[in-house]
Amino acid sequence: IVSLFSKVILLVANPDVIKQRLMDRGDNGFGKSIEVQNYILERKGKIEEDLIEQGALVVDANQDIEAVVQKVLEFSKFQP
């Protein structure tokens, strides 16, 4: 599927940050249970590895949201 896109931006965060962000979301119940969090984290490494091998652009999502947004916007700019 990655080949269908001109760019793929991968947000990468450590497990503690992922868990905290899942728990802090107020508009979506997905990821609140420990079982779902474990499911996500068990697959995280393989999915990230596969996407990186296919050329995904990596953003360190452990940073504050403003820095993450800025990097995504930089990667999103059209470059002929």
JSON list of N, CA and C in Angstrom, two decimals:
[
{"chain": "A", "resi": 1, "resn": "ILE", "atom": "N", "xyz": [0.82, -1.20, 0.00]},
{"chain": "A", "resi": 1, "resn": "ILE", "atom": "CA", "xyz": [0.00, 0.00, 0.00]},
{"chain": "A", "resi": 1, "resn": "ILE", "atom": "C", "xyz": [0.86, 1.26, 0.00]},
{"chain": "A", "resi": 2, "resn": "VAL", "atom": "N", "xyz": [2.02, 1.21, 0.63]},
{"chain": "A", "resi": 2, "resn": "VAL", "atom": "CA", "xyz": [2.89, 2.38, 0.72]},
{"chain": "A", "resi": 2, "resn": "VAL", "atom": "C", "xyz": [3.21, 2.93, -0.68]},
{"chain": "A", "resi": 3, "resn": "SER", "atom": "N", "xyz": [3.36, 2.04, -1.64]},
{"chain": "A", "resi": 3, "resn": "SER", "atom": "CA", "xyz": [3.72, 2.47, -2.99]},
{"chain": "A", "resi": 3, "resn": "SER", "atom": "C", "xyz": [2.62, 3.30, -3.66]},
{"chain": "A", "resi": 4, "resn": "LEU", "atom": "N", "xyz": [1.43, 3.30, -3.13]},
{"chain": "A", "resi": 4, "resn": "LEU", "atom": "CA", "xyz": [0.33, 4.09, -3.69]},
{"chain": "A", "resi": 4, "resn": "LEU", "atom": "C", "xyz": [0.43, 5.57, -3.33]},
{"chain": "A", "resi": 5, "resn": "PHE", "atom": "N", "xyz": [1.30, 5.91, -2.39]},
{"chain": "A", "resi": 5, "resn": "PHE", "atom": "CA", "xyz": [1.43, 7.27, -1.90]},
{"chain": "A", "resi": 5, "resn": "PHE", "atom": "C", "xyz": [2.75, 7.88, -2.32]},
{"chain": "A", "resi": 6, "resn": "SER", "atom": "N", "xyz": [2.74, 9.20, -2.52]},
{"chain": "A", "resi": 6, "resn": "SER", "atom": "CA", "xyz": [3.99, 9.88, -2.86]},
{"chain": "A", "resi": 6, "resn": "SER", "atom": "C", "xyz": [4.90, 10.00, -1.64]},
{"chain": "A", "resi": 7, "resn": "LYS", "atom": "N", "xyz": [4.29, 10.07, -0.45]},
{"chain": "A", "resi": 7, "resn": "LYS", "atom": "CA", "xyz": [5.05, 10.14, 0.80]},
{"chain": "A", "resi": 7, "resn": "LYS", "atom": "C", "xyz": [4.25, 9.43, 1.89]},
{"chain": "A", "resi": 8, "resn": "VAL", "atom": "N", "xyz": [4.98, 8.79, 2.78]},
{"chain": "A", "resi": 8, "resn": "VAL", "atom": "CA", "xyz": [4.38, 8.21, 3.98]},
{"chain": "A", "resi": 8, "resn": "VAL", "atom": "C", "xyz": [5.15, 8.78, 5.16]},
{"chain": "A", "resi": 9, "resn": "ILE", "atom": "N", "xyz": [4.42, 9.40, 6.07]},
{"chain": "A", "resi": 9, "resn": "ILE", "atom": "CA", "xyz": [5.05, 9.98, 7.26]},
{"chain": "A", "resi": 9, "resn": "ILE", "atom": "C", "xyz": [4.69, 9.10, 8.45]},
{"chain": "A", "resi": 10, "resn": "LEU", "atom": "N", "xyz": [5.73, 8.60, 9.10]},
{"chain": "A", "resi": 10, "resn": "LEU", "atom": "CA", "xyz": [5.57, 7.69, 10.23]},
{"chain": "A", "resi": 10, "resn": "LEU", "atom": "C", "xyz": [5.89, 8.42, 11.53]},
{"chain": "A", "resi": 11, "resn": "LEU", "atom": "N", "xyz": [4.90, 8.53, 12.40]},
{"chain": "A", "resi": 11, "resn": "LEU", "atom": "CA", "xyz": [5.11, 9.13, 13.71]},
{"chain": "A", "resi": 11, "resn": "LEU", "atom": "C", "xyz": [5.54, 8.02, 14.66]},
{"chain": "A", "resi": 12, "resn": "VAL", "atom": "N", "xyz": [6.72, 8.16, 15.24]},
{"chain": "A", "resi": 12, "resn": "VAL", "atom": "CA", "xyz": [7.28, 7.13, 16.12]},
{"chain": "A", "resi": 12, "resn": "VAL", "atom": "C", "xyz": [7.41, 7.69, 17.53]},
{"chain": "A", "resi": 13, "resn": "ALA", "atom": "N", "xyz": [6.88, 6.94, 18.49]},
{"chain": "A", "resi": 13, "resn": "ALA", "atom": "CA", "xyz": [6.97, 7.34, 19.89]},
{"chain": "A", "resi": 13, "resn": "ALA", "atom": "C", "xyz": [7.27, 6.12, 20.74]},
{"chain": "A", "resi": 14, "resn": "ASN", "atom": "N", "xyz": [7.86, 6.36, 21.91]},
{"chain": "A", "resi": 14, "resn": "ASN", "atom": "CA", "xyz": [8.17, 5.24, 22.79]},
{"chain": "A", "resi": 14, "resn": "ASN", "atom": "C", "xyz": [6.88, 4.72, 23.43]},
{"chain": "A", "resi": 15, "resn": "PRO", "atom": "N", "xyz": [6.90, 3.50, 23.95]},
{"chain": "A", "resi": 15, "resn": "PRO", "atom": "CA", "xyz": [5.68, 2.89, 24.50]},
{"chain": "A", "resi": 15, "resn": "PRO", "atom": "C", "xyz": [4.99, 3.72, 25.58]},
{"chain": "A", "resi": 16, "resn": "ASP", "atom": "N", "xyz": [5.74, 4.36, 26.45]},
{"chain": "A", "resi": 16, "resn": "ASP", "atom": "CA", "xyz": [5.12, 5.16, 27.51]},
{"chain": "A", "resi": 16, "resn": "ASP", "atom": "C", "xyz": [4.33, 6.34, 26.94]},
{"chain": "A", "resi": 17, "resn": "VAL", "atom": "N", "xyz": [4.88, 6.98, 25.93]},
{"chain": "A", "resi": 17, "resn": "VAL", "atom": "CA", "xyz": [4.20, 8.10, 25.29]},
{"chain": "A", "resi": 17, "resn": "VAL", "atom": "C", "xyz": [2.94, 7.61, 24.58]},
{"chain": "A", "resi": 18, "resn": "ILE", "atom": "N", "xyz": [3.03, 6.50, 23.89]},
{"chain": "A", "resi": 18, "resn": "ILE", "atom": "CA", "xyz": [1.87, 5.95, 23.20]},
{"chain": "A", "resi": 18, "resn": "ILE", "atom": "C", "xyz": [0.75, 5.64, 24.20]},
{"chain": "A", "resi": 19, "resn": "LYS", "atom": "N", "xyz": [1.10, 4.95, 25.28]},
{"chain": "A", "resi": 19, "resn": "LYS", "atom": "CA", "xyz": [0.09, 4.62, 26.29]},
{"chain": "A", "resi": 19, "resn": "LYS", "atom": "C", "xyz": [-0.56, 5.87, 26.87]},
{"chain": "A", "resi": 20, "resn": "GLN", "atom": "N", "xyz": [0.26, 6.86, 27.19]},
{"chain": "A", "resi": 20, "resn": "GLN", "atom": "CA", "xyz": [-0.27, 8.10, 27.78]},
{"chain": "A", "resi": 20, "resn": "GLN", "atom": "C", "xyz": [-1.19, 8.81, 26.80]},
{"chain": "A", "resi": 21, "resn": "ARG", "atom": "N", "xyz": [-0.82, 8.88, 25.55]},
{"chain": "A", "resi": 21, "resn": "ARG", "atom": "CA", "xyz": [-1.65, 9.57, 24.56]},
{"chain": "A", "resi": 21, "resn": "ARG", "atom": "C", "xyz": [-2.96, 8.82, 24.32]},
{"chain": "A", "resi": 22, "resn": "LEU", "atom": "N", "xyz": [-2.90, 7.50, 24.33]},
{"chain": "A", "resi": 22, "resn": "LEU", "atom": "CA", "xyz": [-4.14, 6.73, 24.20]},
{"chain": "A", "resi": 22, "resn": "LEU", "atom": "C", "xyz": [-5.07, 6.99, 25.38]},
{"chain": "A", "resi": 23, "resn": "MET", "atom": "N", "xyz": [-4.51, 7.04, 26.56]},
{"chain": "A", "resi": 23, "resn": "MET", "atom": "CA", "xyz": [-5.32, 7.26, 27.76]},
{"chain": "A", "resi": 23, "resn": "MET", "atom": "C", "xyz": [-5.87, 8.68, 27.83]},
{"chain": "A", "resi": 24, "resn": "ASP", "atom": "N", "xyz": [-5.13, 9.65, 27.30]},
{"chain": "A", "resi": 24, "resn": "ASP", "atom": "CA", "xyz": [-5.53, 11.06, 27.38]},
{"chain": "A", "resi": 24, "resn": "ASP", "atom": "C", "xyz": [-6.61, 11.45, 26.37]},
{"chain": "A", "resi": 25, "resn": "ARG", "atom": "N", "xyz": [-6.79, 10.63, 25.33]},
{"chain": "A", "resi": 25, "resn": "ARG", "atom": "CA", "xyz": [-7.79, 10.97, 24.31]},
{"chain": "A", "resi": 25, "resn": "ARG", "atom": "C", "xyz": [-9.18, 10.96, 24.92]},
{"chain": "A", "resi": 26, "resn": "GLY", "atom": "N", "xyz": [-9.94, 12.00, 24.64]},
{"chain": "A", "resi": 26, "resn": "GLY", "atom": "CA", "xyz": [-11.28, 12.07, 25.18]},
{"chain": "A", "resi": 26, "resn": "GLY", "atom": "C", "xyz": [-12.36, 11.76, 24.16]},
{"chain": "A", "resi": 27, "resn": "ASP", "atom": "N", "xyz": [-11.99, 11.76, 22.89]},
{"chain": "A", "resi": 27, "resn": "ASP", "atom": "CA", "xyz": [-12.99, 11.61, 21.83]},
{"chain": "A", "resi": 27, "resn": "ASP", "atom": "C", "xyz": [-13.05, 10.20, 21.24]},
{"chain": "A", "resi": 28, "resn": "ASN", "atom": "N", "xyz": [-12.28, 9.26, 21.82]},
{"chain": "A", "resi": 28, "resn": "ASN", "atom": "CA", "xyz": [-12.22, 7.93, 21.23]},
{"chain": "A", "resi": 28, "resn": "ASN", "atom": "C", "xyz": [-11.81, 6.95, 22.33]},
{"chain": "A", "resi": 29, "resn": "GLY", "atom": "N", "xyz": [-12.58, 5.89, 22.49]},
{"chain": "A", "resi": 29, "resn": "GLY", "atom": "CA", "xyz": [-12.29, 4.92, 23.53]},
{"chain": "A", "resi": 29, "resn": "GLY", "atom": "C", "xyz": [-11.26, 3.88, 23.14]},
{"chain": "A", "resi": 30, "resn": "PHE", "atom": "N", "xyz": [-10.87, 3.84, 21.85]},
{"chain": "A", "resi": 30, "resn": "PHE", "atom": "CA", "xyz": [-9.91, 2.84, 21.41]},
{"chain": "A", "resi": 30, "resn": "PHE", "atom": "C", "xyz": [-8.58, 3.03, 22.11]},
{"chain": "A", "resi": 31, "resn": "GLY", "atom": "N", "xyz": [-8.03, 1.95, 22.64]},
{"chain": "A", "resi": 31, "resn": "GLY", "atom": "CA", "xyz": [-6.72, 1.99, 23.25]},
{"chain": "A", "resi": 31, "resn": "GLY", "atom": "C", "xyz": [-6.73, 2.23, 24.74]},
{"chain": "A", "resi": 32, "resn": "LYS", "atom": "N", "xyz": [-7.87, 2.31, 25.33]},
{"chain": "A", "resi": 32, "resn": "LYS", "atom": "CA", "xyz": [-7.95, 2.57, 26.77]},
{"chain": "A", "resi": 32, "resn": "LYS", "atom": "C", "xyz": [-7.68, 1.31, 27.59]},
{"chain": "A", "resi": 33, "resn": "SER", "atom": "N", "xyz": [-8.02, 0.14, 27.05]},
{"chain": "A", "resi": 33, "resn": "SER", "atom": "CA", "xyz": [-7.81, -1.09, 27.81]},
{"chain": "A", "resi": 33, "resn": "SER", "atom": "C", "xyz": [-6.37, -1.56, 27.69]},
{"chain": "A", "resi": 34, "resn": "ILE", "atom": "N", "xyz": [-5.89, -2.23, 28.71]},
{"chain": "A", "resi": 34, "resn": "ILE", "atom": "CA", "xyz": [-4.52, -2.75, 28.72]},
{"chain": "A", "resi": 34, "resn": "ILE", "atom": "C", "xyz": [-4.33, -3.78, 27.62]},
{"chain": "A", "resi": 35, "resn": "GLU", "atom": "N", "xyz": [-5.39, -4.53, 27.31]},
{"chain": "A", "resi": 35, "resn": "GLU", "atom": "CA", "xyz": [-5.29, -5.56, 26.25]},
{"chain": "A", "resi": 35, "resn": "GLU", "atom": "C", "xyz": [-5.05, -4.92, 24.89]},
{"chain": "A", "resi": 36, "resn": "VAL", "atom": "N", "xyz": [-5.75, -3.85, 24.61]},
{"chain": "A", "resi": 36, "resn": "VAL", "atom": "CA", "xyz": [-5.57, -3.17, 23.33]},
{"chain": "A", "resi": 36, "resn": "VAL", "atom": "C", "xyz": [-4.21, -2.47, 23.29]},
{"chain": "A", "resi": 37, "resn": "GLN", "atom": "N", "xyz": [-3.80, -1.89, 24.39]},
{"chain": "A", "resi": 37, "resn": "GLN", "atom": "CA", "xyz": [-2.48, -1.26, 24.43]},
{"chain": "A", "resi": 37, "resn": "GLN", "atom": "C", "xyz": [-1.39, -2.29, 24.16]},
{"chain": "A", "resi": 38, "resn": "ASN", "atom": "N", "xyz": [-1.50, -3.46, 24.77]},
{"chain": "A", "resi": 38, "resn": "ASN", "atom": "CA", "xyz": [-0.53, -4.52, 24.53]},
{"chain": "A", "resi": 38, "resn": "ASN", "atom": "C", "xyz": [-0.54, -4.96, 23.08]},
{"chain": "A", "resi": 39, "resn": "TYR", "atom": "N", "xyz": [-1.72, -5.07, 22.50]},
{"chain": "A", "resi": 39, "resn": "TYR", "atom": "CA", "xyz": [-1.86, -5.44, 21.09]},
{"chain": "A", "resi": 39, "resn": "TYR", "atom": "C", "xyz": [-1.12, -4.43, 20.20]},
{"chain": "A", "resi": 40, "resn": "ILE", "atom": "N", "xyz": [-1.34, -3.16, 20.46]},
{"chain": "A", "resi": 40, "resn": "ILE", "atom": "CA", "xyz": [-0.69, -2.10, 19.69]},
{"chain": "A", "resi": 40, "resn": "ILE", "atom": "C", "xyz": [0.83, -2.18, 19.83]},
{"chain": "A", "resi": 41, "resn": "LEU", "atom": "N", "xyz": [1.30, -2.29, 21.06]},
{"chain": "A", "resi": 41, "resn": "LEU", "atom": "CA", "xyz": [2.74, -2.26, 21.32]},
{"chain": "A", "resi": 41, "resn": "LEU", "atom": "C", "xyz": [3.44, -3.52, 20.82]},
{"chain": "A", "resi": 42, "resn": "GLU", "atom": "N", "xyz": [2.75, -4.65, 20.82]},
{"chain": "A", "resi": 42, "resn": "GLU", "atom": "CA", "xyz": [3.35, -5.88, 20.29]},
{"chain": "A", "resi": 42, "resn": "GLU", "atom": "C", "xyz": [3.63, -5.78, 18.80]},
{"chain": "A", "resi": 43, "resn": "ARG", "atom": "N", "xyz": [2.84, -5.02, 18.09]},
{"chain": "A", "resi": 43, "resn": "ARG", "atom": "CA", "xyz": [2.97, -4.91, 16.63]},
{"chain": "A", "resi": 43, "resn": "ARG", "atom": "C", "xyz": [3.76, -3.69, 16.18]},
{"chain": "A", "resi": 44, "resn": "LYS", "atom": "N", "xyz": [3.95, -2.77, 17.08]},
{"chain": "A", "resi": 44, "resn": "LYS", "atom": "CA", "xyz": [4.60, -1.48, 16.79]},
{"chain": "A", "resi": 44, "resn": "LYS", "atom": "C", "xyz": [5.95, -1.62, 16.08]},
{"chain": "A", "resi": 45, "resn": "GLY", "atom": "N", "xyz": [6.84, -2.39, 16.64]},
{"chain": "A", "resi": 45, "resn": "GLY", "atom": "CA", "xyz": [8.19, -2.50, 16.08]},
{"chain": "A", "resi": 45, "resn": "GLY", "atom": "C", "xyz": [8.21, -3.03, 14.67]},
{"chain": "A", "resi": 46, "resn": "LYS", "atom": "N", "xyz": [7.45, -4.07, 14.40]},
{"chain": "A", "resi": 46, "resn": "LYS", "atom": "CA", "xyz": [7.43, -4.68, 13.06]},
{"chain": "A", "resi": 46, "resn": "LYS", "atom": "C", "xyz": [6.81, -3.73, 12.04]},
{"chain": "A", "resi": 47, "resn": "ILE", "atom": "N", "xyz": [5.73, -3.08, 12.43]},
{"chain": "A", "resi": 47, "resn": "ILE", "atom": "CA", "xyz": [5.08, -2.13, 11.51]},
{"chain": "A", "resi": 47, "resn": "ILE", "atom": "C", "xyz": [6.02, -0.97, 11.19]},
{"chain": "A", "resi": 48, "resn": "GLU", "atom": "N", "xyz": [6.67, -0.42, 12.22]},
{"chain": "A", "resi": 48, "resn": "GLU", "atom": "CA", "xyz": [7.60, 0.69, 11.99]},
{"chain": "A", "resi": 48, "resn": "GLU", "atom": "C", "xyz": [8.76, 0.24, 11.10]},
{"chain": "A", "resi": 49, "resn": "GLU", "atom": "N", "xyz": [9.31, -0.93, 11.39]},
{"chain": "A", "resi": 49, "resn": "GLU", "atom": "CA", "xyz": [10.42, -1.46, 10.60]},
{"chain": "A", "resi": 49, "resn": "GLU", "atom": "C", "xyz": [10.02, -1.61, 9.13]},
{"chain": "A", "resi": 50, "resn": "ASP", "atom": "N", "xyz": [8.87, -2.19, 8.88]},
{"chain": "A", "resi": 50, "resn": "ASP", "atom": "CA", "xyz": [8.39, -2.39, 7.51]},
{"chain": "A", "resi": 50, "resn": "ASP", "atom": "C", "xyz": [8.20, -1.07, 6.78]},
{"chain": "A", "resi": 51, "resn": "LEU", "atom": "N", "xyz": [7.59, -0.09, 7.45]},
{"chain": "A", "resi": 51, "resn": "LEU", "atom": "CA", "xyz": [7.35, 1.20, 6.82]},
{"chain": "A", "resi": 51, "resn": "LEU", "atom": "C", "xyz": [8.65, 1.94, 6.52]},
{"chain": "A", "resi": 52, "resn": "ILE", "atom": "N", "xyz": [9.60, 1.86, 7.44]},
{"chain": "A", "resi": 52, "resn": "ILE", "atom": "CA", "xyz": [10.90, 2.51, 7.23]},
{"chain": "A", "resi": 52, "resn": "ILE", "atom": "C", "xyz": [11.63, 1.87, 6.06]},
{"chain": "A", "resi": 53, "resn": "GLU", "atom": "N", "xyz": [11.59, 0.55, 5.97]},
{"chain": "A", "resi": 53, "resn": "GLU", "atom": "CA", "xyz": [12.22, -0.15, 4.84]},
{"chain": "A", "resi": 53, "resn": "GLU", "atom": "C", "xyz": [11.61, 0.26, 3.51]},
{"chain": "A", "resi": 54, "resn": "GLN", "atom": "N", "xyz": [10.34, 0.63, 3.54]},
{"chain": "A", "resi": 54, "resn": "GLN", "atom": "CA", "xyz": [9.64, 1.03, 2.32]},
{"chain": "A", "resi": 54, "resn": "GLN", "atom": "C", "xyz": [9.75, 2.53, 2.04]},
{"chain": "A", "resi": 55, "resn": "GLY", "atom": "N", "xyz": [10.54, 3.23, 2.86]},
{"chain": "A", "resi": 55, "resn": "GLY", "atom": "CA", "xyz": [10.83, 4.63, 2.58]},
{"chain": "A", "resi": 55, "resn": "GLY", "atom": "C", "xyz": [10.03, 5.65, 3.37]},
{"chain": "A", "resi": 56, "resn": "ALA", "atom": "N", "xyz": [9.35, 5.24, 4.42]},
{"chain": "A", "resi": 56, "resn": "ALA", "atom": "CA", "xyz": [8.59, 6.20, 5.22]},
{"chain": "A", "resi": 56, "resn": "ALA", "atom": "C", "xyz": [9.53, 7.25, 5.82]},
{"chain": "A", "resi": 57, "resn": "LEU", "atom": "N", "xyz": [9.03, 8.45, 5.92]},
{"chain": "A", "resi": 57, "resn": "LEU", "atom": "CA", "xyz": [9.75, 9.55, 6.55]},
{"chain": "A", "resi": 57, "resn": "LEU", "atom": "C", "xyz": [9.39, 9.53, 8.03]},
{"chain": "A", "resi": 58, "resn": "VAL", "atom": "N", "xyz": [10.38, 9.49, 8.89]},
{"chain": "A", "resi": 58, "resn": "VAL", "atom": "CA", "xyz": [10.16, 9.29, 10.32]},
{"chain": "A", "resi": 58, "resn": "VAL", "atom": "C", "xyz": [10.14, 10.62, 11.08]},
{"chain": "A", "resi": 59, "resn": "VAL", "atom": "N", "xyz": [9.12, 10.77, 11.92]},
{"chain": "A", "resi": 59, "resn": "VAL", "atom": "CA", "xyz": [9.01, 11.92, 12.81]},
{"chain": "A", "resi": 59, "resn": "VAL", "atom": "C", "xyz": [9.04, 11.40, 14.24]},
{"chain": "A", "resi": 60, "resn": "ASP", "atom": "N", "xyz": [9.90, 11.98, 15.05]},
{"chain": "A", "resi": 60, "resn": "ASP", "atom": "CA", "xyz": [9.98, 11.63, 16.46]},
{"chain": "A", "resi": 60, "resn": "ASP", "atom": "C", "xyz": [8.78, 12.25, 17.18]},
{"chain": "A", "resi": 61, "resn": "ALA", "atom": "N", "xyz": [7.79, 11.42, 17.48]},
{"chain": "A", "resi": 61, "resn": "ALA", "atom": "CA", "xyz": [6.56, 11.91, 18.10]},
{"chain": "A", "resi": 61, "resn": "ALA", "atom": "C", "xyz": [6.64, 11.95, 19.62]},
{"chain": "A", "resi": 62, "resn": "ASN", "atom": "N", "xyz": [7.84, 11.73, 20.17]},
{"chain": "A", "resi": 62, "resn": "ASN", "atom": "CA", "xyz": [8.04, 11.91, 21.60]},
{"chain": "A", "resi": 62, "resn": "ASN", "atom": "C", "xyz": [8.12, 13.39, 21.96]},
{"chain": "A", "resi": 63, "resn": "GLN", "atom": "N", "xyz": [8.35, 14.22, 20.96]},
{"chain": "A", "resi": 63, "resn": "GLN", "atom": "CA", "xyz": [8.48, 15.65, 21.16]},
{"chain": "A", "resi": 63, "resn": "GLN", "atom": "C", "xyz": [7.12, 16.27, 21.46]},
{"chain": "A", "resi": 64, "resn": "ASP", "atom": "N", "xyz": [7.13, 17.55, 21.82]},
{"chain": "A", "resi": 64, "resn": "ASP", "atom": "CA", "xyz": [5.86, 18.23, 22.04]},
{"chain": "A", "resi": 64, "resn": "ASP", "atom": "C", "xyz": [5.13, 18.36, 20.71]},
{"chain": "A", "resi": 65, "resn": "ILE", "atom": "N", "xyz": [3.83, 18.53, 20.78]},
{"chain": "A", "resi": 65, "resn": "ILE", "atom": "CA", "xyz": [2.98, 18.49, 19.59]},
{"chain": "A", "resi": 65, "resn": "ILE", "atom": "C", "xyz": [3.36, 19.54, 18.56]},
{"chain": "A", "resi": 66, "resn": "GLU", "atom": "N", "xyz": [3.80, 20.71, 18.99]},
{"chain": "A", "resi": 66, "resn": "GLU", "atom": "CA", "xyz": [4.18, 21.76, 18.04]},
{"chain": "A", "resi": 66, "resn": "GLU", "atom": "C", "xyz": [5.36, 21.33, 17.18]},
{"chain": "A", "resi": 67, "resn": "ALA", "atom": "N", "xyz": [6.34, 20.67, 17.80]},
{"chain": "A", "resi": 67, "resn": "ALA", "atom": "CA", "xyz": [7.52, 20.20, 17.06]},
{"chain": "A", "resi": 67, "resn": "ALA", "atom": "C", "xyz": [7.13, 19.08, 16.08]},
{"chain": "A", "resi": 68, "resn": "VAL", "atom": "N", "xyz": [6.22, 18.22, 16.51]},
{"chain": "A", "resi": 68, "resn": "VAL", "atom": "CA", "xyz": [5.77, 17.13, 15.64]},
{"chain": "A", "resi": 68, "resn": "VAL", "atom": "C", "xyz": [5.03, 17.69, 14.43]},
{"chain": "A", "resi": 69, "resn": "VAL", "atom": "N", "xyz": [4.14, 18.62, 14.68]},
{"chain": "A", "resi": 69, "resn": "VAL", "atom": "CA", "xyz": [3.38, 19.24, 13.59]},
{"chain": "A", "resi": 69, "resn": "VAL", "atom": "C", "xyz": [4.33, 19.94, 12.62]},
{"chain": "A", "resi": 70, "resn": "GLN", "atom": "N", "xyz": [5.30, 20.67, 13.13]},
{"chain": "A", "resi": 70, "resn": "GLN", "atom": "CA", "xyz": [6.25, 21.38, 12.28]},
{"chain": "A", "resi": 70, "resn": "GLN", "atom": "C", "xyz": [7.00, 20.41, 11.37]},
{"chain": "A", "resi": 71, "resn": "LYS", "atom": "N", "xyz": [7.45, 19.28, 11.91]},
{"chain": "A", "resi": 71, "resn": "LYS", "atom": "CA", "xyz": [8.18, 18.30, 11.11]},
{"chain": "A", "resi": 71, "resn": "LYS", "atom": "C", "xyz": [7.28, 17.66, 10.06]},
{"chain": "A", "resi": 72, "resn": "VAL", "atom": "N", "xyz": [6.05, 17.35, 10.42]},
{"chain": "A", "resi": 72, "resn": "VAL", "atom": "CA", "xyz": [5.11, 16.78, 9.45]},
{"chain": "A", "resi": 72, "resn": "VAL", "atom": "C", "xyz": [4.87, 17.78, 8.32]},
{"chain": "A", "resi": 73, "resn": "LEU", "atom": "N", "xyz": [4.70, 19.05, 8.66]},
{"chain": "A", "resi": 73, "resn": "LEU", "atom": "CA", "xyz": [4.51, 20.06, 7.62]},
{"chain": "A", "resi": 73, "resn": "LEU", "atom": "C", "xyz": [5.73, 20.18, 6.72]},
{"chain": "A", "resi": 74, "resn": "GLU", "atom": "N", "xyz": [6.93, 20.10, 7.28]},
{"chain": "A", "resi": 74, "resn": "GLU", "atom": "CA", "xyz": [8.15, 20.14, 6.47]},
{"chain": "A", "resi": 74, "resn": "GLU", "atom": "C", "xyz": [8.18, 18.97, 5.49]},
{"chain": "A", "resi": 75, "resn": "PHE", "atom": "N", "xyz": [7.89, 17.78, 5.98]},
{"chain": "A", "resi": 75, "resn": "PHE", "atom": "CA", "xyz": [7.88, 16.59, 5.12]},
{"chain": "A", "resi": 75, "resn": "PHE", "atom": "C", "xyz": [6.77, 16.64, 4.08]},
{"chain": "A", "resi": 76, "resn": "SER", "atom": "N", "xyz": [5.69, 17.35, 4.38]},
{"chain": "A", "resi": 76, "resn": "SER", "atom": "CA", "xyz": [4.53, 17.38, 3.50]},
{"chain": "A", "resi": 76, "resn": "SER", "atom": "C", "xyz": [4.68, 18.31, 2.30]},
{"chain": "A", "resi": 77, "resn": "LYS", "atom": "N", "xyz": [5.63, 19.19, 2.36]},
{"chain": "A", "resi": 77, "resn": "LYS", "atom": "CA", "xyz": [5.79, 20.16, 1.27]},
{"chain": "A", "resi": 77, "resn": "LYS", "atom": "C", "xyz": [6.07, 19.44, -0.05]},
{"chain": "A", "resi": 78, "resn": "PHE", "atom": "N", "xyz": [5.43, 19.94, -1.09]},
{"chain": "A", "resi": 78, "resn": "PHE", "atom": "CA", "xyz": [5.63, 19.36, -2.41]},
{"chain": "A", "resi": 78, "resn": "PHE", "atom": "C", "xyz": [7.04, 19.65, -2.91]},
{"chain": "A", "resi": 79, "resn": "GLN", "atom": "N", "xyz": [7.70, 18.62, -3.36]},
{"chain": "A", "resi": 79, "resn": "GLN", "atom": "CA", "xyz": [9.04, 18.77, -3.93]},
{"chain": "A", "resi": 79, "resn": "GLN", "atom": "C", "xyz": [9.07, 18.04, -5.27]},
{"chain": "A", "resi": 80, "resn": "PRO", "atom": "N", "xyz": [9.13, 18.80, -6.37]},
{"chain": "A", "resi": 80, "resn": "PRO", "atom": "CA", "xyz": [9.11, 18.16, -7.70]},
{"chain": "A", "resi": 80, "resn": "PRO", "atom": "C", "xyz": [10.34, 17.31, -7.97]}
]
